[in-house]
Amino acid sequence: SNVSFLRLANLGGKDAFLLESIFRKEVWGFMSEPVSEDNERAVVTTVIDACENALKEMDEISNDEASVLSTKMQLCALVRESERQALVRTLEYVKQEAEALDLKEYYQERRLKNLGLDSEWSPEDDDISFGGTRVPGGADYDW
């Protein structure tokens, strides 16, 4: 998807090392979910900038009186207005997404949950005897 591509294109800093263990066939699945708040912020900023620039360019195109325009020009003006509405709605949606970045679940949280390390520690969890609930690798081997 476009968002996955933008996440990959905006991947940098501390997030870039996450790709080290990702193979080419798996990268799009990995990028289909939010990586980090910084990366997601860069993605929404990219979309916001693109929408605002497109709207600014549309503002520079003059819309003469509809009665003076030819049929083709009227159709073009109608399509342009539809595109404008789509850009405005996209801009509104992405700005809402930008305000809710702290509510998303990012890679680190998903990974901790996957490993079962997302819960609070308690003294009852400090059982170092064999046969605990956490098995390295998550597998139950029959040797």
Short mmCIF file of C-alpha atoms in Angstrom, two decimals:
data_model
loop_
_atom_site.label_atom_id
_atom_site.label_comp_id
_atom_site.label_asym_id
_atom_site.label_seq_id
_atom_site.Cartn_x
_atom_site.Cartn_y
_atom_site.Cartn_z
CA SER A 1 0.00 0.00 0.00
CA ASN A 2 0.99 3.64 -0.28
CA VAL A 3 1.26 3.97 3.49
CA SER A 4 3.63 0.97 3.65
CA PHE A 5 5.81 2.56 1.00
CA LEU A 6 5.83 5.89 2.86
CA ARG A 7 6.77 4.11 6.10
CA LEU A 8 9.71 2.48 4.31
CA ALA A 9 10.73 5.72 2.57
CA ASN A 10 10.66 7.62 5.88
CA LEU A 11 12.42 4.92 7.89
CA GLY A 12 15.54 6.31 9.51
CA GLY A 13 17.45 6.80 12.72
CA LYS A 14 16.93 4.13 15.35
CA ASP A 15 14.18 2.51 13.28
CA ALA A 16 16.44 1.69 10.34
CA PHE A 17 18.17 -1.16 12.21
CA LEU A 18 14.85 -3.04 12.33
CA LEU A 19 15.20 -3.86 8.64
CA GLU A 20 18.42 -5.76 9.28
CA SER A 21 16.56 -8.95 10.16
CA ILE A 22 13.78 -8.49 7.60
CA PHE A 23 14.08 -10.36 4.32
CA ARG A 24 12.96 -8.84 1.06
CA LYS A 25 9.77 -10.93 0.82
CA GLU A 26 8.72 -9.93 4.34
CA VAL A 27 9.40 -6.19 4.20
CA TRP A 28 5.93 -5.18 2.98
CA GLY A 29 4.22 -7.20 5.70
CA PHE A 30 6.50 -5.58 8.26
CA MET A 31 5.88 -2.08 6.90
CA SER A 32 2.09 -2.59 6.80
CA GLU A 33 1.94 -1.78 10.52
CA PRO A 34 3.25 1.30 12.33
CA VAL A 35 6.98 1.08 13.13
CA SER A 36 7.50 3.96 15.54
CA GLU A 37 5.87 7.26 16.42
CA ASP A 38 8.65 9.21 14.70
CA ASN A 39 8.26 7.17 11.51
CA GLU A 40 4.47 7.50 11.56
CA ARG A 41 4.79 11.25 12.13
CA ALA A 42 7.06 11.49 9.09
CA VAL A 43 4.50 9.56 7.03
CA VAL A 44 1.57 11.80 7.96
CA THR A 45 3.72 14.91 7.45
CA THR A 46 4.60 13.68 3.94
CA VAL A 47 0.92 13.17 3.08
CA ILE A 48 -0.11 16.51 4.62
CA ASP A 49 2.59 18.34 2.65
CA ALA A 50 1.58 16.61 -0.59
CA CYS A 51 -2.11 17.46 -0.11
CA GLU A 52 -1.39 21.09 0.81
CA ASN A 53 0.93 21.52 -2.19
CA ALA A 54 -1.64 20.00 -4.56
CA LEU A 55 -4.36 22.27 -3.18
CA LYS A 56 -2.08 25.29 -3.56
CA GLU A 57 -1.41 24.37 -7.21
CA MET A 58 -5.15 24.01 -7.79
CA ASP A 59 -5.71 27.47 -6.35
CA GLU A 60 -3.41 28.87 -9.02
CA ILE A 61 -5.64 27.50 -11.79
CA SER A 62 -8.28 30.03 -12.65
CA ASN A 63 -11.91 28.99 -12.82
CA ASP A 64 -13.58 31.35 -15.24
CA GLU A 65 -17.32 31.85 -15.33
CA ALA A 66 -18.92 28.46 -16.04
CA SER A 67 -21.17 29.99 -18.69
CA VAL A 68 -18.14 31.16 -20.71
CA LEU A 69 -16.30 27.82 -20.58
CA SER A 70 -16.62 25.18 -23.26
CA THR A 71 -18.20 21.84 -22.36
CA LYS A 72 -14.77 20.21 -22.08
CA MET A 73 -13.53 22.97 -19.80
CA GLN A 74 -16.66 22.68 -17.65
CA LEU A 75 -16.02 18.94 -17.31
CA CYS A 76 -12.39 19.64 -16.38
CA ALA A 77 -13.53 22.14 -13.76
CA LEU A 78 -15.96 19.55 -12.36
CA VAL A 79 -13.23 16.89 -12.14
CA ARG A 80 -10.85 19.41 -10.56
CA GLU A 81 -13.47 20.27 -7.92
CA SER A 82 -13.95 16.56 -7.15
CA GLU A 83 -10.19 16.17 -6.80
CA ARG A 84 -10.12 19.21 -4.52
CA GLN A 85 -12.80 17.67 -2.29
CA ALA A 86 -10.88 14.38 -2.16
CA LEU A 87 -7.68 16.23 -1.20
CA VAL A 88 -9.46 18.26 1.49
CA ARG A 89 -11.02 15.12 2.99
CA THR A 90 -7.70 13.28 2.85
CA LEU A 91 -6.01 16.23 4.54
CA GLU A 92 -8.65 16.28 7.30
CA TYR A 93 -8.29 12.53 7.85
CA VAL A 94 -4.49 12.57 7.97
CA LYS A 95 -4.46 15.54 10.36
CA GLN A 96 -6.72 13.52 12.69
CA GLU A 97 -4.29 10.61 12.35
CA ALA A 98 -1.45 12.97 13.29
CA GLU A 99 -3.28 13.93 16.49
CA ALA A 100 -3.76 10.28 17.46
CA LEU A 101 -0.20 9.01 16.97
CA ASP A 102 0.14 8.27 20.68
CA LEU A 103 -2.82 5.87 20.49
CA LYS A 104 -1.26 3.56 17.89
CA GLU A 105 0.53 0.34 18.71
CA TYR A 106 4.09 0.43 17.36
CA TYR A 107 6.61 -2.31 16.61
CA GLN A 108 8.21 -2.39 20.07
CA GLU A 109 4.86 -2.85 21.84
CA ARG A 110 3.75 -5.52 19.34
CA ARG A 111 7.06 -7.36 19.74
CA LEU A 112 6.89 -7.28 23.56
CA LYS A 113 3.33 -8.64 23.46
CA ASN A 114 4.39 -11.35 21.04
CA LEU A 115 7.15 -12.41 23.46
CA GLY A 116 4.82 -12.21 26.47
CA LEU A 117 6.91 -9.44 28.03
CA ASP A 118 4.26 -6.74 28.08
CA SER A 119 2.89 -7.33 31.56
CA GLU A 120 3.95 -5.87 34.88
CA TRP A 121 6.49 -7.86 36.86
CA SER A 122 5.43 -9.27 40.19
CA PRO A 123 7.33 -11.35 42.79
CA GLU A 124 5.26 -14.40 41.79
CA ASP A 125 6.83 -14.17 38.34
CA ASP A 126 10.30 -14.51 39.85
CA ASP A 127 10.20 -18.31 39.81
CA ILE A 128 13.52 -19.56 38.46
CA SER A 129 12.59 -23.24 38.74
CA PHE A 130 12.28 -25.33 35.64
CA GLY A 131 8.91 -25.82 34.03
CA GLY A 132 7.81 -22.19 34.18
CA THR A 133 5.24 -20.75 31.83
CA ARG A 134 7.78 -19.14 29.52
CA VAL A 135 9.68 -21.54 27.32
CA PRO A 136 12.60 -20.19 25.28
CA GLY A 137 11.53 -20.12 21.66
CA GLY A 138 7.93 -20.76 22.63
CA ALA A 139 8.19 -24.42 21.61
CA ASP A 140 7.48 -27.58 23.56
CA TYR A 141 10.18 -30.03 22.43
CA ASP A 142 9.77 -33.80 22.74
CA TRP A 143 13.31 -35.10 23.25
#
